Amino acid sequence: MVSTNYQYDIVIAGGGMVGLSLALMLVQEMPALQVAIVERAAVTHQPAVTGNSFDSRSTAVSAGSVELLDALEVWPALARHATAIRTVDVSDRGHLGRTRYSVANARAQHTLGALGFVLDNAHLGQALLAAVKQTGRITQLCPATVTAIAPKAQATEITVEFEQEQQASQTLRAQLLIVADGAESGLRKQLGIGVDINDYGQHAVIANVHHSEPHKCVAYERFTEQGPMALLPRGGGERGCQSALVWTRPESQLQTTLALSDEDCLAQIQNTFGYRLGSFQKISTRHHYPLKLSLAKEQVRSGLALVGNAAHFLHPVAGQGFNLAVRDCAQLTAALAEAHKQNTWLGSLPTLQAYLAKQSRDQFATTMLSHGFNSLFSNNRKPLQLLRNLGLLGLQAAPAAQKDFFDQMMGRGMARAELNLLQRYLLRKQAQAELAEV
Ligand SMILES: Cc1cc2nc3c(=O)[nH]c(=O)nc-3n(C[C@H](O)[C@H](O)[C@H](O)COP(=O)(O)OP(=O)(O)OC[C@H]3O[C@@H](n4cnc5c(N)ncnc54)[C@H](O)[C@@H]3O)c2cc1C
């Protein structure tokens, strides 16, 4: 039996794209639940320049995530801003290896006629915030910061400090605190939860680029010795001539890249990417993000769960961070709904552990996909070059393996009992090649 001595059933610390999505799932599944989101940044409908969820980046959302956003009634407001990805083209600069996968060959049913969609983060933020408001059932404490967490018997106490001076700080008592405060999670640190970090020594430089040929709804992943470059179709339907660039640069070259004139920068992009999109003509302001793989050593404790970047921050090469987090949130919501039905404490450790047990295979597979992709393709050692080109050519020649691989990328493969064969094959071969080199 649950005590009723709570202000909220669930408090979410961090109202970025993951915190807001989770809040919507929770109240949709459990309408009687009292849910509050505490968000440090003032809610704004203008994109922040850089550094929070709703900045000038674009996000590739998989068809699986779109189905979830649709179920949350967020998708109708987003659909008109979204650019369909109908084909994914993966290639290796200077080599023959290349594979192309399109919605027409997909094994999974894609009712929306696309493998995924590209959204400006600013649009995603606006739609999520509007949907949260629309429910009328989620309390937004904002701008406010969670500054302290105290675990109690069958409860968590959360100290919230409000930005406005006239509002004092407040202590909230909840059944469960969900920490969704991002990759640099101050709360994770405060809780003494360590992280396993693999620093890639790379930065993602992002910008929007105009090109002379239409993108035709193709998302490109191009691998180079210095790291991958992605170009995601952005706007204008099939005939659109703009793409969102995510360009991985080694730490040592970051400042030089940022200091380039627009003209020189476009020339370098052209040289790296080639002419599949014609000539690059214009580039927006460039921003950059340090890249690492960071995995929290604990994701659940009694009365506490970590989600989103606070739980796992992945290399963006395969566009998986948000998509994985959305699936985590759906699985967590299902576990909590079961506990709610049984009228048991939502923060109970067995409930949270059951969630993690169900979701860990997906987390592992997706993490390996992002990490393996970057490690394998950011490397100019000969055995690995050969291997990845064989891998890409093999994918092109083996439709079944190709379908498995892209299903995982598009958030469709997570129900499979095993890691898909190709991923395991590539990872094993990579390890063998590395061993052979030592
Ligand atoms: C360059 C780049 C490209 C990417 N592209 C893709 C892609 O194409 N597809 C994809 O699926 N993923 C992509 N990702 C990953 C995706 O952006 C992240 O998975 C996502 O932003 C995680 O959101 P979050 O809500 O967990 O964290 P954040 O976006 O960091 O949000 C955390 C929020 O918590 C708030 N906060 C912090 N501390 C506190 C506190 N103490 N109290 C209250 N509030 C607090 C912050 O203000 C912030 O709003 C990309 C990432 C990068 C860097």
mmCIF file of C-alpha atoms and ligand atoms in Angstrom, residues 13-19 38-41 52-53 57-60 144-146 180-183 187 204 206 232 246 289 307-310 313 316 319-323, ligand 1:
data_model
loop_
_atom_site.group_PDB
_atom_site.id
_atom_site.type_symbol
_atom_site.label_atom_id
_atom_site.label_comp_id
_atom_site.label_asym_id
_atom_site.label_seq_id
_atom_site.Cartn_x
_atom_site.Cartn_y
_atom_site.Cartn_z
ATOM 1 C CA ALA A 13 14.553 16.978 -12.799
ATOM 2 C CA GLY A 14 15.249 18.430 -16.257
ATOM 3 C CA GLY A 15 12.687 19.450 -18.864
ATOM 4 C CA GLY A 16 14.766 18.814 -21.989
ATOM 5 C CA MET A 17 13.508 16.657 -24.819
ATOM 6 C CA VAL A 18 13.696 13.481 -22.756
ATOM 7 C CA GLY A 19 12.177 14.862 -19.522
ATOM 8 C CA VAL A 38 11.636 21.084 -12.694
ATOM 9 C CA GLU A 39 13.540 22.913 -15.446
ATOM 10 C CA ARG A 40 16.469 25.235 -14.848
ATOM 11 C CA ALA A 41 16.243 27.227 -18.101
ATOM 12 C CA ASN A 52 20.389 22.761 -24.189
ATOM 13 C CA SER A 53 17.930 20.361 -25.799
ATOM 14 C CA ARG A 57 20.650 21.369 -33.857
ATOM 15 C CA SER A 58 18.468 19.016 -35.859
ATOM 16 C CA THR A 59 17.526 15.541 -34.691
ATOM 17 C CA ALA A 60 16.894 12.483 -36.828
ATOM 18 C CA ALA A 144 13.929 26.365 -11.080
ATOM 19 C CA THR A 145 16.804 24.064 -10.211
ATOM 20 C CA VAL A 146 16.895 20.844 -8.237
ATOM 21 C CA ALA A 180 16.948 13.900 -16.724
ATOM 22 C CA ASP A 181 19.413 16.758 -16.357
ATOM 23 C CA GLY A 182 21.664 16.004 -19.329
ATOM 24 C CA ALA A 183 25.115 14.653 -20.120
ATOM 25 C CA LEU A 187 22.617 15.609 -9.861
ATOM 26 C CA ALA A 204 30.705 17.508 -33.657
ATOM 27 C CA ILE A 206 26.995 21.416 -36.674
ATOM 28 C CA LEU A 232 20.475 15.094 -43.018
ATOM 29 C CA VAL A 246 27.088 17.005 -38.353
ATOM 30 C CA TYR A 289 29.716 19.707 -29.146
ATOM 31 C CA VAL A 307 17.137 8.757 -18.071
ATOM 32 C CA GLY A 308 18.332 10.461 -21.273
ATOM 33 C CA ASN A 309 21.831 11.879 -21.486
ATOM 34 C CA ALA A 310 22.192 11.611 -17.701
ATOM 35 C CA PHE A 313 25.432 9.939 -23.817
ATOM 36 C CA PRO A 316 25.716 11.239 -32.508
ATOM 37 C CA GLY A 319 21.542 9.513 -34.577
ATOM 38 C CA GLN A 320 20.543 7.257 -31.684
ATOM 39 C CA GLY A 321 20.662 9.247 -28.398
ATOM 40 C CA PHE A 322 17.150 10.642 -28.354
ATOM 41 C CA ASN A 323 15.655 7.606 -30.064
HETATM 42 C C1 LIG B 1 25.495 17.173 -32.314
HETATM 43 C C2 LIG B 1 24.450 16.206 -31.806
HETATM 44 C C3 LIG B 1 23.528 15.662 -32.706
HETATM 45 C C4 LIG B 1 22.570 14.748 -32.259
HETATM 46 N N1 LIG B 1 21.707 14.190 -33.164
HETATM 47 C C5 LIG B 1 20.821 13.250 -32.759
HETATM 48 C C6 LIG B 1 19.960 12.618 -33.695
HETATM 49 O O1 LIG B 1 19.987 12.919 -34.894
HETATM 50 N N2 LIG B 1 19.090 11.673 -33.248
HETATM 51 C C7 LIG B 1 19.033 11.317 -31.916
HETATM 52 O O2 LIG B 1 18.238 10.439 -31.558
HETATM 53 N N3 LIG B 1 19.828 11.915 -30.999
HETATM 54 C C8 LIG B 1 20.712 12.867 -31.383
HETATM 55 N N4 LIG B 1 21.522 13.481 -30.457
HETATM 56 C C9 LIG B 1 21.352 13.147 -29.028
HETATM 57 C C10 LIG B 1 20.254 14.004 -28.363
HETATM 58 O O3 LIG B 1 20.491 15.356 -28.615
HETATM 59 C C11 LIG B 1 20.212 13.738 -26.874
HETATM 60 O O4 LIG B 1 19.944 12.376 -26.703
HETATM 61 C C12 LIG B 1 19.155 14.559 -26.157
HETATM 62 O O5 LIG B 1 19.440 15.912 -26.278
HETATM 63 C C13 LIG B 1 19.087 14.198 -24.675
HETATM 64 O O6 LIG B 1 18.182 15.030 -24.053
HETATM 65 P P1 LIG B 1 18.094 15.146 -22.454
HETATM 66 O O7 LIG B 1 16.744 15.731 -22.200
HETATM 67 O O8 LIG B 1 18.468 13.876 -21.816
HETATM 68 O O9 LIG B 1 19.259 16.146 -22.039
HETATM 69 P P2 LIG B 1 19.411 17.713 -22.292
HETATM 70 O O10 LIG B 1 18.985 18.031 -23.651
HETATM 71 O O11 LIG B 1 20.786 18.092 -21.906
HETATM 72 O O12 LIG B 1 18.378 18.362 -21.253
HETATM 73 C C14 LIG B 1 18.639 18.432 -19.869
HETATM 74 C C15 LIG B 1 17.790 19.537 -19.255
HETATM 75 O O13 LIG B 1 17.956 19.530 -17.844
HETATM 76 C C16 LIG B 1 18.028 20.871 -17.370
HETATM 77 N N5 LIG B 1 18.748 20.828 -16.079
HETATM 78 C C17 LIG B 1 20.068 20.585 -15.863
HETATM 79 N N6 LIG B 1 20.337 20.543 -14.542
HETATM 80 C C18 LIG B 1 19.159 20.761 -13.903
HETATM 81 C C19 LIG B 1 18.786 20.831 -12.514
HETATM 82 N N7 LIG B 1 19.676 20.621 -11.509
HETATM 83 N N8 LIG B 1 17.493 21.119 -12.206
HETATM 84 C C20 LIG B 1 16.589 21.314 -13.195
HETATM 85 N N9 LIG B 1 16.893 21.257 -14.519
HETATM 86 C C21 LIG B 1 18.148 20.966 -14.869
HETATM 87 C C22 LIG B 1 18.754 21.620 -18.488
HETATM 88 O O14 LIG B 1 18.460 23.003 -18.456
HETATM 89 C C23 LIG B 1 18.189 20.936 -19.740
HETATM 90 O O15 LIG B 1 17.048 21.576 -20.238
HETATM 91 C C24 LIG B 1 22.496 14.395 -30.878
HETATM 92 C C25 LIG B 1 23.409 14.955 -29.968
HETATM 93 C C26 LIG B 1 24.378 15.840 -30.421
HETATM 94 C C27 LIG B 1 25.361 16.418 -29.427
#
